[in-house]
PDB file of C-alpha atoms in Angstrom:
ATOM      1  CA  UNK H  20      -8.659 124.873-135.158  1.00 89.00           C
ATOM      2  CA  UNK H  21     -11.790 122.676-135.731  1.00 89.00           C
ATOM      3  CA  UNK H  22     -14.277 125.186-134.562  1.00 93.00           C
ATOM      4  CA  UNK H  23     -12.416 128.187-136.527  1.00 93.00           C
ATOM      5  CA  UNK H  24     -12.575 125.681-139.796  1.00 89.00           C
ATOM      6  CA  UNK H  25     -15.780 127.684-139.969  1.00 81.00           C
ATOM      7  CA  UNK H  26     -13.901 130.974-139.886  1.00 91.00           C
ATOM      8  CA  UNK H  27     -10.386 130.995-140.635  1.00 92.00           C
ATOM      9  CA  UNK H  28      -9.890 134.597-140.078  1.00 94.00           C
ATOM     10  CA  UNK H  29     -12.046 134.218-136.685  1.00 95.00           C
ATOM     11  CA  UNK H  30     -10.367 135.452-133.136  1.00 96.00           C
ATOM     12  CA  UNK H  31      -9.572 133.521-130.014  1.00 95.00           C
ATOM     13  CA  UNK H  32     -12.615 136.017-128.544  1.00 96.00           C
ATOM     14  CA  UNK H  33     -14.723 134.722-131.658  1.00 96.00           C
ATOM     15  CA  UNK H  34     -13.813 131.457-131.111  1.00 96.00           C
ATOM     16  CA  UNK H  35     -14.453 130.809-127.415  1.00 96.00           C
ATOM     17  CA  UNK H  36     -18.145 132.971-128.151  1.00 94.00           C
ATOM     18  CA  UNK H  37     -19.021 130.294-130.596  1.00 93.00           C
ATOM     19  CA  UNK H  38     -18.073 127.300-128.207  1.00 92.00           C
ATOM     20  CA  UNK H  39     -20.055 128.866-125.485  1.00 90.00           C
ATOM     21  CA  UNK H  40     -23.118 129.280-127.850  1.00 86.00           C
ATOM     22  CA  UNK H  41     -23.073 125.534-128.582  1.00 85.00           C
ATOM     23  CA  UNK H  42     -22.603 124.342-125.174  1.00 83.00           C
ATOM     24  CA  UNK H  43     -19.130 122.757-124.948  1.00 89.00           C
ATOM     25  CA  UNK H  44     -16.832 125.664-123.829  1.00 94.00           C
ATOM     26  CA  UNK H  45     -17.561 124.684-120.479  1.00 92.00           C
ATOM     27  CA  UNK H  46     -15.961 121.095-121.394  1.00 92.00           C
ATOM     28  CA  UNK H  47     -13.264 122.410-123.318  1.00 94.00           C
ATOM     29  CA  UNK H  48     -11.924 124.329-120.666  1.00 95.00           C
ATOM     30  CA  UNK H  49     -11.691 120.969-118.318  1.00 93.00           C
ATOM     31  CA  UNK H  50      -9.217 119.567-120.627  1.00 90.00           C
ATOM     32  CA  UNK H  51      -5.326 119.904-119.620  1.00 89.00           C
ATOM     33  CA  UNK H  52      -4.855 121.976-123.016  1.00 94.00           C
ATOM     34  CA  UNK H  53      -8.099 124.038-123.265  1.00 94.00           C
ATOM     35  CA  UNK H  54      -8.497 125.044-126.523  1.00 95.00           C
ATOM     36  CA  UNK H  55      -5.027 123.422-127.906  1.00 93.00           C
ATOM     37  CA  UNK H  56      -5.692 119.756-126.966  1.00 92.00           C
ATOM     38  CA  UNK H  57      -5.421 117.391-129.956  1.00 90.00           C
ATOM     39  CA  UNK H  58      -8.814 115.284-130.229  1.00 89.00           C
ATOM     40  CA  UNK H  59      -7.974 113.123-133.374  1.00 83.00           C
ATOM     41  CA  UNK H  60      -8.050 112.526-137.234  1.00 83.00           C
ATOM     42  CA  UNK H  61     -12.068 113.622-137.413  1.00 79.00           C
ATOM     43  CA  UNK H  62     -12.439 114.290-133.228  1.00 81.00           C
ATOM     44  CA  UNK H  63     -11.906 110.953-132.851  1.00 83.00           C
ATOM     45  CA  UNK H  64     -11.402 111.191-129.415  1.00 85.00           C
ATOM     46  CA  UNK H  65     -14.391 112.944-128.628  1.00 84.00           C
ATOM     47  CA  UNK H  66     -17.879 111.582-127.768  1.00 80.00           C
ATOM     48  CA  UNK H  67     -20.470 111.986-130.904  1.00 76.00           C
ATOM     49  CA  UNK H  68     -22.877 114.877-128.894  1.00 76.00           C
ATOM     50  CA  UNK H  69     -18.960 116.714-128.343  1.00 83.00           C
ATOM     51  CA  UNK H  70     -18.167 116.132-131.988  1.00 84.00           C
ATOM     52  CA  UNK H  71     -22.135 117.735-132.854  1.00 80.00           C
ATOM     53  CA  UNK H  72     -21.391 120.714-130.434  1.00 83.00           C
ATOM     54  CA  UNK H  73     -18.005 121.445-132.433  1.00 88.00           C
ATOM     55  CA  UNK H  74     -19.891 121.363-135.291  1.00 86.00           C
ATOM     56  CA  UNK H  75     -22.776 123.916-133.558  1.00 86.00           C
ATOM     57  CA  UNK H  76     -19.929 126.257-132.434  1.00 91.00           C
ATOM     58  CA  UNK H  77     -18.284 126.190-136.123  1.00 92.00           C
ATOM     59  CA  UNK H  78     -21.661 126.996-137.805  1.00 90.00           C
ATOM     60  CA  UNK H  79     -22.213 130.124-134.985  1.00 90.00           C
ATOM     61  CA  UNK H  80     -18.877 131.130-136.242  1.00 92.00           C
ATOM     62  CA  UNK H  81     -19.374 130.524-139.898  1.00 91.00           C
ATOM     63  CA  UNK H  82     -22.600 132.089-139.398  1.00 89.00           C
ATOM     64  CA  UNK H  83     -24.129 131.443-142.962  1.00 92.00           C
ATOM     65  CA  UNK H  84     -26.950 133.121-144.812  1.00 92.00           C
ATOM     66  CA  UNK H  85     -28.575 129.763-145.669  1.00 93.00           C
ATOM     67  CA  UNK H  86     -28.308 126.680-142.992  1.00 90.00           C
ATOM     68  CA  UNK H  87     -29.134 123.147-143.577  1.00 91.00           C
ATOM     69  CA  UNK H  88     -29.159 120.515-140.451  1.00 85.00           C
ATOM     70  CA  UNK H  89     -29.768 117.486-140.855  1.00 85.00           C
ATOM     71  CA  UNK H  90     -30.043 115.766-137.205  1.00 79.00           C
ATOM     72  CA  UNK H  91     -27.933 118.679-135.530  1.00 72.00           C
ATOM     73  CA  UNK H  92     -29.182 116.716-132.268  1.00 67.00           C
ATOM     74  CA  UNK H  93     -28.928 112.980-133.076  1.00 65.00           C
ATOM     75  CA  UNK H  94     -26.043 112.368-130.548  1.00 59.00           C
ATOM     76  CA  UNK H  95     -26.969 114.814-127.550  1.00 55.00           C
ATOM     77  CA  UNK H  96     -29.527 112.765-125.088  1.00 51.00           C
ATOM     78  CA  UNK H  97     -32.359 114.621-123.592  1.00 46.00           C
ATOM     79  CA  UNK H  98     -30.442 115.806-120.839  1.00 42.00           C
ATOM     80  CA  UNK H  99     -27.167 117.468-123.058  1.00 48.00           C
ATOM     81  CA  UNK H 100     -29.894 118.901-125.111  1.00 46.00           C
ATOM     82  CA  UNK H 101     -31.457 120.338-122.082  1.00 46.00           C
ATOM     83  CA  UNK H 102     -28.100 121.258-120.092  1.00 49.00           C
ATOM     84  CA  UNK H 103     -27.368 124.809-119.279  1.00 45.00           C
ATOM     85  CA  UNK H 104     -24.262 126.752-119.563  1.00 38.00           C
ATOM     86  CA  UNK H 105     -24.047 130.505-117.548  1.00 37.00           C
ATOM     87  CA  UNK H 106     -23.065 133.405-119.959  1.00 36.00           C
ATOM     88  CA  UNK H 107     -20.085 135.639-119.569  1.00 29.00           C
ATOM     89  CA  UNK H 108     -21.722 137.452-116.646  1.00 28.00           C
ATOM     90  CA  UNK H 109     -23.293 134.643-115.153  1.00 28.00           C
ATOM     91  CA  UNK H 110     -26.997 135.343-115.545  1.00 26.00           C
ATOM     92  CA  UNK H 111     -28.463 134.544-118.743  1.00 26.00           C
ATOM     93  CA  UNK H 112     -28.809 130.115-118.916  1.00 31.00           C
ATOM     94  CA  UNK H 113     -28.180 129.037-122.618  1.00 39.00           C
ATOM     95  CA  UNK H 114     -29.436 126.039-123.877  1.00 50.00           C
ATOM     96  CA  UNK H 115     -28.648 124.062-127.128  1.00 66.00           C
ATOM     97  CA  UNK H 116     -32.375 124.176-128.546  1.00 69.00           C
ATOM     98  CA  UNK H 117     -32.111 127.739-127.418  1.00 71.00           C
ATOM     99  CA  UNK H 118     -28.855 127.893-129.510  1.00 73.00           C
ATOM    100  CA  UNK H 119     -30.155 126.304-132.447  1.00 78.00           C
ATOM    101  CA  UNK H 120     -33.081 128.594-132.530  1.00 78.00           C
ATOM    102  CA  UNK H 121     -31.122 131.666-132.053  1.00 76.00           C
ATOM    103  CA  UNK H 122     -28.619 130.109-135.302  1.00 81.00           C
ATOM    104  CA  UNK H 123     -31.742 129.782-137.348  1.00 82.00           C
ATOM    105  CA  UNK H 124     -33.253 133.132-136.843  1.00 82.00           C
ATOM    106  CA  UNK H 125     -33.374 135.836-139.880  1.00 86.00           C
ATOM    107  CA  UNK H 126     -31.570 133.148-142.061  1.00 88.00           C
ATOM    108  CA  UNK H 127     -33.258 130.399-144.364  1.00 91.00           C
ATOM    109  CA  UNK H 128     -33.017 127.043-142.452  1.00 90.00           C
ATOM    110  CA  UNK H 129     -33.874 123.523-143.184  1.00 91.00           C
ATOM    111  CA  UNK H 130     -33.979 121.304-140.462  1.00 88.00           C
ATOM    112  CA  UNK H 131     -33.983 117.270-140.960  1.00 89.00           C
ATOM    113  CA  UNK H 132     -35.101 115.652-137.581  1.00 84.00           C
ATOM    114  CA  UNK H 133     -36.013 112.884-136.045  1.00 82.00           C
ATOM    115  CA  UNK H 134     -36.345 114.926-132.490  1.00 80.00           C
ATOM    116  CA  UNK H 135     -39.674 116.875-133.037  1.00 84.00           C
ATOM    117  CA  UNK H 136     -38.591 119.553-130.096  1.00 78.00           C
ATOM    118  CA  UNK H 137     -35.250 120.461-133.111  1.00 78.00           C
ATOM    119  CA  UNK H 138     -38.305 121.774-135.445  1.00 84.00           C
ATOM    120  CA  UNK H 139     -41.544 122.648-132.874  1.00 84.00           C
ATOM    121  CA  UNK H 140     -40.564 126.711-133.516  1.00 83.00           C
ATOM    122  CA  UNK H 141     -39.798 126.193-137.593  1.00 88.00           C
ATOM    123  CA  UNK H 142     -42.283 128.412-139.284  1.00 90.00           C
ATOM    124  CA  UNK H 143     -43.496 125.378-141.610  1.00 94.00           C
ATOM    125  CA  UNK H 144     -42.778 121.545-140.652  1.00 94.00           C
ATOM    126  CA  UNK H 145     -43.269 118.878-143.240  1.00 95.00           C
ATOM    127  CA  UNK H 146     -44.603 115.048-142.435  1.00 94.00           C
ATOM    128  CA  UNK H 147     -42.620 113.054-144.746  1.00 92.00           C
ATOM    129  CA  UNK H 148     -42.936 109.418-144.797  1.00 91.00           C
ATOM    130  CA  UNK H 149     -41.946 107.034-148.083  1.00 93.00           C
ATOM    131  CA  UNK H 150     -40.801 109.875-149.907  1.00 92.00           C
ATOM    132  CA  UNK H 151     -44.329 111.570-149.423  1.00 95.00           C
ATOM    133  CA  UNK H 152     -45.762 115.047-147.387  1.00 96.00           C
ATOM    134  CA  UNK H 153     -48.180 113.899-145.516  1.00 95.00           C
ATOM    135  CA  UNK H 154     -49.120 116.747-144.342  1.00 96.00           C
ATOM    136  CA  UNK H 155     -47.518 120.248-143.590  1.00 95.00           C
ATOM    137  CA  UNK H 156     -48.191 123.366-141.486  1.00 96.00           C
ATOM    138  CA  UNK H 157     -47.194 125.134-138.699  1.00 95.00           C
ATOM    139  CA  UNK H 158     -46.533 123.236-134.752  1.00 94.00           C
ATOM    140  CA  UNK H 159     -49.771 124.409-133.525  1.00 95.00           C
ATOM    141  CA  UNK H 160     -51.919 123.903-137.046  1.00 96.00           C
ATOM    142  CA  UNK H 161     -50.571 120.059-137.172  1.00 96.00           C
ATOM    143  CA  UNK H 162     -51.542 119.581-133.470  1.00 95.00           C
ATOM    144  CA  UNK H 163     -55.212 120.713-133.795  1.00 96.00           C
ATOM    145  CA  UNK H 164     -55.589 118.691-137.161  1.00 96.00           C
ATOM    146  CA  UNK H 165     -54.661 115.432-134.962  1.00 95.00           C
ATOM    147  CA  UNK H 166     -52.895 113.595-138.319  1.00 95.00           C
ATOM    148  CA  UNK H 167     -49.176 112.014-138.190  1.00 94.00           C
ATOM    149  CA  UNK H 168     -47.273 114.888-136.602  1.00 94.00           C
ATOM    150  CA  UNK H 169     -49.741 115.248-133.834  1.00 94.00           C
ATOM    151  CA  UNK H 170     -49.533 111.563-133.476  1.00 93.00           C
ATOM    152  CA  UNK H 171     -45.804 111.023-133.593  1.00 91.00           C
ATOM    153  CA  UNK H 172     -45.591 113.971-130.885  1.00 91.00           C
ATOM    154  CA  UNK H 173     -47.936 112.291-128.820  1.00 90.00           C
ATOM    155  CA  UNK H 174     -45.465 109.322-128.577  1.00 88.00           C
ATOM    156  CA  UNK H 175     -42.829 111.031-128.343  1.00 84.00           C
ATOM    157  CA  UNK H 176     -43.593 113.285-125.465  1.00 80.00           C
ATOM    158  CA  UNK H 177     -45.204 110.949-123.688  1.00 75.00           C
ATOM    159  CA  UNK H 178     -45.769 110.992-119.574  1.00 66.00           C
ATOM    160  CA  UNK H 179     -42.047 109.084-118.497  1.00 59.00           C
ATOM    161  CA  UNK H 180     -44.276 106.360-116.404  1.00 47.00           C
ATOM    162  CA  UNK H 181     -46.039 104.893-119.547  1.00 49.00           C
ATOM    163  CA  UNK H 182     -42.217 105.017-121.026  1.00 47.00           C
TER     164      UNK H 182
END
């Protein structure tokens, strides 16, 4: 029922694709009720990075014409974000970057992030800071001009022994 909010006409079929897009089919299925099990007033009894993959799934389902997320990643650490999943037959690995760029394709999308790999593929990224652009361009473009986004990369994908 919460990831079919998104779709209330949606199939079990339709349902169960969209879980597996976002990466928490695999979870839901280790629960005694599967797909039936109560998790709370608001998912309450769900972890924050479960609650954001419910919220993934719904959105593949709703599948929307114009997408806004603001911090779709926030509660998934590195290694959720980077977790794979096998497809029905057990080939293809899906991750939930991978997901969120295959969501945003041939739709309008505007991403709010604090986790620069959830916007290094957007087509234009904008440097806010104190309500101002500080600069704006494409990954590649703000990399070579070696302002705030190439700096704030820097740090954040830094070599783990300087961490």
């Amino acid at each position: 029922e919460n990831i079919a909010y998104g779709d209330l006409e949606a199939t079990d079929g339709q349902i169960i694709e969209a879980a597996k897009k976002a990466n928490i089919h695999d979870y839901i299925m280790t629960l005694e009720k599967g797909y039936d099990t109560d998790v709370g007033e608001r998912g309450v009894k769900l972890s924050g990075g479960q609650r954001q993959r419910i919220s993934i799934a719904r959105v593949f389902l709703k599948n929307p014409a114009i997408l806004i997320l603001d911090e779709a990643t926030s509660a998934l650490d590195n290694e959720s974000e980077r977790l794979g999943q096998e497809s029905l037959d057990n080939v293809t690995e899906n991750y939930i970057q991978d997901s969120l760029d295959e969501l945003c394709k041939n739709r309008t999308t505007i991403v709010v992030a604090h986790r620069l790999s959830t916007i290094k593929n957007a087509d234009e990224i904008a440097v806010l800071a104190h309500g101002e652009i500080l600069e704006k361009g494409a990954h590649q473009a703000l990399m070579e001009r070696g302002g705030a986004y190439a700096a704030l990369y820097a740090y954040q994908f830094r070599p783990e022994d300087l961490v």
